[in-house]
Coordinates of C-alpha atoms and ligand atoms in Angstrom, one line a residue:
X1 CA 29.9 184.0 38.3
X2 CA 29.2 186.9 35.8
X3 CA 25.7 187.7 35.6
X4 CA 24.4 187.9 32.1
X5 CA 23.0 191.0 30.6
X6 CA 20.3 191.5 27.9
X7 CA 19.8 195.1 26.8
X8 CA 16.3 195.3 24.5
X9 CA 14.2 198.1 23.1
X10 CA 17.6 199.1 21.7
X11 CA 16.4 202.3 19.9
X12 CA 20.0 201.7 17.8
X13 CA 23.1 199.4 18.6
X14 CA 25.7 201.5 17.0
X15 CA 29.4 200.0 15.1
X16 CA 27.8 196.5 15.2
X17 CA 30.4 194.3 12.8
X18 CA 29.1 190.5 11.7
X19 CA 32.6 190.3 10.0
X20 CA 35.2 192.2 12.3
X21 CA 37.9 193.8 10.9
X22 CA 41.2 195.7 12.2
X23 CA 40.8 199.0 10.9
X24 CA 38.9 201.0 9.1
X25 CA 40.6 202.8 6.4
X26 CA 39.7 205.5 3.8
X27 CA 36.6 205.9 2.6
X28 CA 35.3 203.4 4.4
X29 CA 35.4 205.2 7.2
X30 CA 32.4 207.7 6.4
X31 CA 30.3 204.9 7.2
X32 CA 29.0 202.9 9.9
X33 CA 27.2 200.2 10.5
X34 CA 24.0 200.3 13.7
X35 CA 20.5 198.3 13.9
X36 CA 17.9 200.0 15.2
X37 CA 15.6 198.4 17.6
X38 CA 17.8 196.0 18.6
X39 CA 19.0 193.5 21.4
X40 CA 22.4 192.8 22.9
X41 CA 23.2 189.6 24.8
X42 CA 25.9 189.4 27.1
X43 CA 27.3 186.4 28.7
X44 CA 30.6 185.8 31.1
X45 CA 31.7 189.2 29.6
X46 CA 31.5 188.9 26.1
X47 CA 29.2 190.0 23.5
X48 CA 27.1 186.9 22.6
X49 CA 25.0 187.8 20.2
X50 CA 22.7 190.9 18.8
X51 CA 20.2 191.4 16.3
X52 CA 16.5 193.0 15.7
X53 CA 13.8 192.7 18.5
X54 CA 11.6 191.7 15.7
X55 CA 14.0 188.5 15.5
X56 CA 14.6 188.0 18.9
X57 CA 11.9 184.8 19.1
X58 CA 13.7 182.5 16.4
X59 CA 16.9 183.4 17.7
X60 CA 16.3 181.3 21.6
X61 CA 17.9 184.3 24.1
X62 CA 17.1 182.3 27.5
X63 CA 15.9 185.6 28.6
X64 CA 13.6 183.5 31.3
X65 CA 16.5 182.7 33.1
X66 CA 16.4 184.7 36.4
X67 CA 20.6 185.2 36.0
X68 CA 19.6 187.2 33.2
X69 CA 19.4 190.7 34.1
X70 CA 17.3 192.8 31.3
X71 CA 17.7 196.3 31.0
X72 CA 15.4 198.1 28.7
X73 CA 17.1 200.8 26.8
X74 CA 13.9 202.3 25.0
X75 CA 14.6 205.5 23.2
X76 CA 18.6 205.2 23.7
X77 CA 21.7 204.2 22.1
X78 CA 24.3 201.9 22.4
X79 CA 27.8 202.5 21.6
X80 CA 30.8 200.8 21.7
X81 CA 33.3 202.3 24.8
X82 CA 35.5 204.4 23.5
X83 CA 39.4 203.2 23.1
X84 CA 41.6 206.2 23.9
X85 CA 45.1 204.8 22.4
X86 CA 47.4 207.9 24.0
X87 CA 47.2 209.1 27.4
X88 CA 49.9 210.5 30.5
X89 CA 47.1 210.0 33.0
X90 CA 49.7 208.9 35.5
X91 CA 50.8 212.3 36.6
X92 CA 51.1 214.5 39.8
X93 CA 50.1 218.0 40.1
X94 CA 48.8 220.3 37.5
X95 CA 50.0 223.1 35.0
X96 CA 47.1 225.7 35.5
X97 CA 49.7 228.8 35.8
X98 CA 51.5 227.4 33.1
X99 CA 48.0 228.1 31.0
X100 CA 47.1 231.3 32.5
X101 CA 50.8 232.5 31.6
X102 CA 50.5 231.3 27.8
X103 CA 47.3 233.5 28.0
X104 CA 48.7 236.5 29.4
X105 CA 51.5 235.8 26.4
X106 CA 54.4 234.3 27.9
X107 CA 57.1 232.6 25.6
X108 CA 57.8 228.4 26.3
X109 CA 61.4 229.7 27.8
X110 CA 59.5 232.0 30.2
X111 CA 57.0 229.5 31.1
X112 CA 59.9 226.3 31.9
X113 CA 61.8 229.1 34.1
X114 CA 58.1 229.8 36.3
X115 CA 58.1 226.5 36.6
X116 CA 56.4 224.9 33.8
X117 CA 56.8 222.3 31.3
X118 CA 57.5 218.6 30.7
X119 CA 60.5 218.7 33.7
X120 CA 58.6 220.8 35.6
X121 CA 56.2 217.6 36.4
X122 CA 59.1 215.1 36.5
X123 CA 60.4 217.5 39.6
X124 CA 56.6 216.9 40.9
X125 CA 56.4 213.2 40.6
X126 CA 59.8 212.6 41.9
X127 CA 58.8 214.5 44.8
X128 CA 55.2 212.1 44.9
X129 CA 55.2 208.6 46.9
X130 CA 54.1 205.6 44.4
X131 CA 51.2 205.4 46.9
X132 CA 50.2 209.1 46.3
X133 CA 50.8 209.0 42.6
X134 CA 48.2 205.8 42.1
X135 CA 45.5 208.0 44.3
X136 CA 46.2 210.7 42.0
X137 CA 45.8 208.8 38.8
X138 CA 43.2 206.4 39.8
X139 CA 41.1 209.3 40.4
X140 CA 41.5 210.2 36.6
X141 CA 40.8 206.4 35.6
X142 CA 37.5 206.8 37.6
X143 CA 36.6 209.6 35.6
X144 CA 37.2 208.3 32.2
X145 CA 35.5 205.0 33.0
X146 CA 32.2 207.1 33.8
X147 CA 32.5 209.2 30.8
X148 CA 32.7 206.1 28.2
X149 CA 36.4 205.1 27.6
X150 CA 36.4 201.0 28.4
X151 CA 40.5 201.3 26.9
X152 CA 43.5 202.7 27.6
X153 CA 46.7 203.5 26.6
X154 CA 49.0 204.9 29.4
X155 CA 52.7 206.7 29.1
X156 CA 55.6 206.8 31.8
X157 CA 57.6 209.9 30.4
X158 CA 57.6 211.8 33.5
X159 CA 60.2 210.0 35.5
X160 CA 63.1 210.1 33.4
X161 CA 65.0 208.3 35.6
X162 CA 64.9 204.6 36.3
X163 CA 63.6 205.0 39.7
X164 CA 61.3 207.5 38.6
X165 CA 60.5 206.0 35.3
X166 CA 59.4 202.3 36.9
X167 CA 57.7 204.1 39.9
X168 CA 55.2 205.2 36.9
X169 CA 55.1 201.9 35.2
X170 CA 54.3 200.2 38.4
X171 CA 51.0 202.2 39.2
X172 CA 50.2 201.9 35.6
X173 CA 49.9 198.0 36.7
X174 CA 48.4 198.6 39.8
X175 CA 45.3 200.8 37.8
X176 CA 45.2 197.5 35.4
X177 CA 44.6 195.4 38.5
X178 CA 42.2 197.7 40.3
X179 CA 40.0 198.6 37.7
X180 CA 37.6 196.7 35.0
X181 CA 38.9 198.8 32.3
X182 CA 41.4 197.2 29.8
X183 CA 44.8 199.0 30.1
X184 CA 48.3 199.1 28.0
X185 CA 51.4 200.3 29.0
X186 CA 54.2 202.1 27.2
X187 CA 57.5 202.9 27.9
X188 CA 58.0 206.6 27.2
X189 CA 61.9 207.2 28.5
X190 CA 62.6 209.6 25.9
X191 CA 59.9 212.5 26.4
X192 CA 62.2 215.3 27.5
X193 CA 66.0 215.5 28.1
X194 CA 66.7 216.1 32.1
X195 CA 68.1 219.2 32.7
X196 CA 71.7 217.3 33.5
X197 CA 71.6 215.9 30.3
X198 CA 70.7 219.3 28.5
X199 CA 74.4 219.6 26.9
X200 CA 74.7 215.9 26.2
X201 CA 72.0 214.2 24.7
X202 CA 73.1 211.3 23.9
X203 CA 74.4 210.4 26.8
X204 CA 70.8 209.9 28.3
X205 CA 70.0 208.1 25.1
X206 CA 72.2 205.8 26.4
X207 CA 71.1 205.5 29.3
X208 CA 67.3 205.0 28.3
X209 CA 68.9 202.7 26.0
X210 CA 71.5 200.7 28.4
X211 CA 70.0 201.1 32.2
X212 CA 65.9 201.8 30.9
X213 CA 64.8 199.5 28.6
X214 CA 66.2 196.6 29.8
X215 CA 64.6 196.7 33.3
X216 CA 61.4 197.7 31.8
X217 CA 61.0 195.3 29.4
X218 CA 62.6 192.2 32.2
X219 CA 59.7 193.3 34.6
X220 CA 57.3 193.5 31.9
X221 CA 56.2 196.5 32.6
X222 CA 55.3 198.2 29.2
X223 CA 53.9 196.9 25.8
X224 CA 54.9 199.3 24.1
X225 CA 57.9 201.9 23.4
X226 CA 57.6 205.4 22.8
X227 CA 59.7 208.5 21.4
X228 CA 59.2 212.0 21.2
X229 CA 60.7 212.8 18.0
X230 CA 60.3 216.6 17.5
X231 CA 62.7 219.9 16.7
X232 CA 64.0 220.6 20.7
X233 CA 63.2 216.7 21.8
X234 CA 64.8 213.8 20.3
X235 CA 66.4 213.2 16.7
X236 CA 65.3 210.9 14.1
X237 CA 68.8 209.1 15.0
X238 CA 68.4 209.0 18.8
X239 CA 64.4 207.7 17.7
X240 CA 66.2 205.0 15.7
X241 CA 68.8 203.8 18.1
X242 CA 65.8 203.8 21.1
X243 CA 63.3 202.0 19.0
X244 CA 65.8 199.0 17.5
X245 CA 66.8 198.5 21.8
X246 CA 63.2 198.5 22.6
X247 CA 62.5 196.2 19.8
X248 CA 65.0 193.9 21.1
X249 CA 63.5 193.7 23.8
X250 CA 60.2 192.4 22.5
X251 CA 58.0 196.4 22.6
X252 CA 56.7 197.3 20.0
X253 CA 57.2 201.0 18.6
X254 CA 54.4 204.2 19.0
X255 CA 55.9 207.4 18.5
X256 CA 55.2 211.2 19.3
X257 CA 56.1 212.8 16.0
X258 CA 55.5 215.9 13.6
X259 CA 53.6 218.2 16.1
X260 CA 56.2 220.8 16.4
X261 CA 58.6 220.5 13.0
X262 CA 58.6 218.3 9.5
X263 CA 60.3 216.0 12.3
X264 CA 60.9 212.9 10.0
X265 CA 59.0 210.9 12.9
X266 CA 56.1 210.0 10.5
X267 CA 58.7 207.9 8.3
X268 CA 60.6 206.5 11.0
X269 CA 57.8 205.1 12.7
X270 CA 56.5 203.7 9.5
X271 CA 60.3 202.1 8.9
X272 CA 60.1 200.3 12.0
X273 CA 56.2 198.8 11.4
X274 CA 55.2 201.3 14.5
X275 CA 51.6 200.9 15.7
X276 CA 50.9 204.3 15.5
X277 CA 52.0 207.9 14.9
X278 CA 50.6 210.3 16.9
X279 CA 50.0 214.0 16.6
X280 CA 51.4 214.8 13.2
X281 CA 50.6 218.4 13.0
X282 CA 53.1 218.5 10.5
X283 CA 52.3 216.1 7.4
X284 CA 53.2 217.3 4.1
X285 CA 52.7 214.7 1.2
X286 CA 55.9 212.7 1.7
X287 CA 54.6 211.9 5.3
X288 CA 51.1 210.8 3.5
X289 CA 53.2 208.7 0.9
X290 CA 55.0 206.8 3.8
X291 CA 52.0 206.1 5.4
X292 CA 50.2 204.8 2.4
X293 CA 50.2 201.0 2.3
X294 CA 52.2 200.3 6.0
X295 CA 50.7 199.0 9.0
X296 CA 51.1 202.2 11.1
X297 CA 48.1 203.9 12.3
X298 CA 47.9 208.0 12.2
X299 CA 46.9 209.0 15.6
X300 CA 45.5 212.4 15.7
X301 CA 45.1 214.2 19.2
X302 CA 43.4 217.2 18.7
X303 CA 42.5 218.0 22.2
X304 CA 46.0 218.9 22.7
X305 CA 46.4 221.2 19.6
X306 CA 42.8 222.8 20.7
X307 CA 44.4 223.6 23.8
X308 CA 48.0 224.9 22.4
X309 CA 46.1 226.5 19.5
X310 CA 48.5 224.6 17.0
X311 CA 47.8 224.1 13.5
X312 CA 45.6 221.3 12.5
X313 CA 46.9 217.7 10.5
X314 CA 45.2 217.7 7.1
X315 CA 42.7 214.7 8.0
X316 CA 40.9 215.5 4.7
X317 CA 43.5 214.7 2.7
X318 CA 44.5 211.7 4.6
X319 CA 41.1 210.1 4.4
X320 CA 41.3 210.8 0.8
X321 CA 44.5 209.3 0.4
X322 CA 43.2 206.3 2.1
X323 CA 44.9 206.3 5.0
X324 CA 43.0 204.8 8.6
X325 CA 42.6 208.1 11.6
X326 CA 42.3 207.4 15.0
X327 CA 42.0 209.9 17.5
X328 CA 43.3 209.9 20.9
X329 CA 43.0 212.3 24.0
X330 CA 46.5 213.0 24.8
X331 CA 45.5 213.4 28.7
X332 CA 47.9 215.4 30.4
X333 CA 49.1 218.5 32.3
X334 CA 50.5 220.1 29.9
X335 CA 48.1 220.3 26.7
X336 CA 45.7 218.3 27.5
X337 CA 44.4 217.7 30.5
X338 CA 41.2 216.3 29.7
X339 CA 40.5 212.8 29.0
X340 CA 36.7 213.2 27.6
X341 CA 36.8 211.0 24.3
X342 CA 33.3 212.6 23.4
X343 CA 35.0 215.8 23.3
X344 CA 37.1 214.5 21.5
X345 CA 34.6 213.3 18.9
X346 CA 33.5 217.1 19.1
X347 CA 36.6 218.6 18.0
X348 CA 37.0 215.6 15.3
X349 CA 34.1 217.1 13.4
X350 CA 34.5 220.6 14.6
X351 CA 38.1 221.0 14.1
X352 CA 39.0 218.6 11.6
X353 CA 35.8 218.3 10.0
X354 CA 35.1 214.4 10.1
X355 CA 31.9 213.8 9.6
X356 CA 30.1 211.8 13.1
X357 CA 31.0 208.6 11.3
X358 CA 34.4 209.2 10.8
X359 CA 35.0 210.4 14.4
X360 CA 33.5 206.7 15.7
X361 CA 35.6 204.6 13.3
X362 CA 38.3 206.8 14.9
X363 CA 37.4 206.6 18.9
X364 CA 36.5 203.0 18.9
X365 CA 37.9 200.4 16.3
X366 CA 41.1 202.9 14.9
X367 CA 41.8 203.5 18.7
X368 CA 41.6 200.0 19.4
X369 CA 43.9 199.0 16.4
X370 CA 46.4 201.9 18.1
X371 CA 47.0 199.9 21.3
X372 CA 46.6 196.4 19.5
X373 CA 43.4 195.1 20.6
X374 CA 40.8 195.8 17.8
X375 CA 40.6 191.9 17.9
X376 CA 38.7 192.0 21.0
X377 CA 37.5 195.2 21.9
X378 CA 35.8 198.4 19.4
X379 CA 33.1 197.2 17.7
X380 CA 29.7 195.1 19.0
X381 CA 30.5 192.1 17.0
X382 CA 30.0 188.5 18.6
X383 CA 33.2 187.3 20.8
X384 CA 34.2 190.6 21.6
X385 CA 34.6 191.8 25.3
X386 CA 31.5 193.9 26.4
X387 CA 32.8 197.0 26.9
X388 CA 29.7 199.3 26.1
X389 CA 28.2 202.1 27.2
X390 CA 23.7 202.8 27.2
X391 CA 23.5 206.7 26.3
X392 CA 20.4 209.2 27.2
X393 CA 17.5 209.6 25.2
X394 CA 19.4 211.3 21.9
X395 CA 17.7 211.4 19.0
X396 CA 20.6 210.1 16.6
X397 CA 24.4 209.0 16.8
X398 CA 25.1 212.7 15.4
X399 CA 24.0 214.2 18.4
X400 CA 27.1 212.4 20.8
X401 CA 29.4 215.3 18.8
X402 CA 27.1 217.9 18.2
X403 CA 25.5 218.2 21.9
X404 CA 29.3 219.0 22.8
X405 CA 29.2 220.2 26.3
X406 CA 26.2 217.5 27.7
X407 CA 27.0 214.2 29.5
X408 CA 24.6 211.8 27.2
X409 CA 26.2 208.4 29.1
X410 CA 23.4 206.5 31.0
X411 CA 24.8 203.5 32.0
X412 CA 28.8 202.0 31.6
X413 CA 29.1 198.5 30.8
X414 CA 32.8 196.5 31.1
X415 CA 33.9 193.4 30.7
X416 CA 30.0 192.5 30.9
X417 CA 29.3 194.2 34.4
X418 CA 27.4 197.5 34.9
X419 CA 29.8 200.0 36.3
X420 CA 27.6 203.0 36.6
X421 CA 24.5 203.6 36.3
X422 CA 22.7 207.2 36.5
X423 CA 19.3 207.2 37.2
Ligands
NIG501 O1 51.8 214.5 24.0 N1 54.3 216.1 23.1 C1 54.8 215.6 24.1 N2 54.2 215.3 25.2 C2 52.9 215.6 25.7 C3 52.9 216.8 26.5 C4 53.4 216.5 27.8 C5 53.4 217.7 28.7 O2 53.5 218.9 28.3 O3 53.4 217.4 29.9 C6 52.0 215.6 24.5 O4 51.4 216.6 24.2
FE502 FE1 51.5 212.6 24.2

């Protein structure tokens, strides 16, 4: 049985919701909502209930109850775990030179021919046993878990074959079965054409469309289905014609769009109720306008344009139009290989300037909405799995973005169960 957990001396509970909700949009978003000197009860690994110490007494915790393990958090916070909604953790082999020849000035045409690029780790993983790929990636889980992310979203994308392509989607299920942390899967076929394919395009649509999907979706092996619809990738058509399959098939739609053109992405994800956009480097107003009112949430990722040295979306003028922002790691070897979601917070305010409220909403209930599970995870609110995470002694929730290079997590909770615990 699940021990119980009751955290006191909360110096404050942070993103506590007595009436959850699915997204924060807008406005809204600049604000948060935290107790300070608070409890947190924790039974069979849910959040049971929280308040004020001062109202603990009338409120009967059985904290007498020796299967209640009490942990006294004097003088630190407690956060949500972060939900990072757009990952490629499952990957072999790294892209290093790649980086150190976009420094030295090479062109993307230069860098594919050394070796570099989107193919250049679908010729590693093909190369990789299933065996050594899970080591690889699990590795990468373990790491995230201990720096606060308690969901994730995970990609194929670097098979692009079948064989290749379900050897990814099947160590994306083994990590969900190993590991406490909550994980979804997506379908990501259409990331880069194969070098065969490179004069006919839409012959391996087809195939991601006839052989791909199908198997996939049979074995359920993915939630989701994903496109990268950019100038040099995939067209708004071939976008279409992969999302309607997948659709078919019972996945719903995320799509890569906008960071490298005006790509139309933005309005075909919104046209097929995606759950998200992500990246959108490129959003003019028309992209805003189709965003306004729909369902799909705009998933920013600006680890990877920090590390390209792209230009950044215009957040400001997103909030202000009302839209929801999550934000997302993009962890992978090609431009982003980091998965630290309080980096991410960091280049949220730094970057895009989002103030520290803005970047929680975005890391923890908008993230959660992005892989559809801000039901139960994303917030402290009663019911919800305890995903959670005790920090350091900070002085405010500011200081998780400001103090930008420090690890500030203490102890990581999931599914009600310490996972790691520094002392
Ligand atoms: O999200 N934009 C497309 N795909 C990845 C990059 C993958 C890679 O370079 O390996 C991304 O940034
Ligand atoms: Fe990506």
């Amino acid at each position: 049985m699940l021990k119980e957990l009751f955290i006191k001396n909360i110096r404050c509970l942070v993103q506590t919701e007595d009436v959850p909700k699915l997204k924060i949009s807008g406005a809204d978003m600049s604000r948060i909502s935290s107790i300070n000197n608070a409890y947190l009860y924790i039974s069979a690994g849910l959040i049971t209930d929280f308040g004020r110490m001062i109202e603990l007494q009338k409120n009967k915790i059985p904290i007498k109850n020796p299967e209640v393990e009490i942990i006294d958090a004097t003088g630190r916070f407690v956060f949500p775990s972060f939900c990072d909604s757009h990952t490629h953790l499952v990957y072999s082999g790294s892209r290093e030179i790649e980086y150190t020849d976009k420094i030295r000035g090479l062109s993307y045409a230069e860098i594919a021919k050394r070796g570099g690029g989107i193919l250049n780790s679908a010729k590693i993983l093909h190369e990789t046993s299933e065996d050594e790929l899970f080591t690889h990636s699990i590795g990468r889980i373990d790491e995230i878990i201990s720096s606060g992310t308690g969901a994730v979203e995970i990609k194929s994308g670097y098979g692009l074959n079948l064989a290749d392509e379900l050897k990814m989607l099947r160590v994306i299920r083994r990590i969900k079965d190993t590991r406490p942390i909550e994980v979804r899967a997506t379908f990501l076929g259409a990331h880069a054409i194969p070098e065969e394919y490179k004069n006919n395009r839409a012959k391996y649509v087809d195939l991601v469309i006839n052989e791909m999907i199908p198997v996939v979706a049979n074995g359920k092996l993915a939630d989701f289905i994903d496109v990268f619809c950019d100038k040099g990738f995939f067209s708004v058509e071939d976008t279409e014609r992969i999302l309607m399959a997948g659709i078919k098939y019972g996945l719903t739609a995320k799509l890569h769009a906008n960071e490298l053109d005006y790509s139309g992405g933005i309005q075909t994800g919104v046209k097929y109720n995606a759950l998200s956009v992500d990246h959108l480097e490129f959003t003019g107003d028309e992209e805003i306008n189709s965003l306004i009112g729909s369902e799909t949430m705009p998933t920013l990722l600006p680890g990877s344009a920090f590390f390209l040295g792209m230009p950044d979306p215009p957040v400001r003028k997103m909030i202000n139009a009302g839209l929801p922002i999550a934000l997302a790691s993009d962890y992978n070897p090609g431009s982003s290989p980091s998965g630290n979601m309080k980096f991410i917070m960091s280049l949220g305010c730094i970057r895009l300037r989002m103030l520290p409220e803005e970047v929680i909403n975005a890391v923890t209930i908008n993230s959660a909405y992005a892989m559809g599970i801000s039901e139960t995870h994303g917030s402290i609110a009663r019911g919800k799995v305890a995903n959670v995470f005790i920090t350091k002694d900070i002085p405010s929730y500011e200081f998780m973005p400001y103090a930008f290079g420090s690890n500030l997590i203490e102890t990581v909770i999931l599914k009600g169960k310490i996972i790691s615990r520094i002392t």
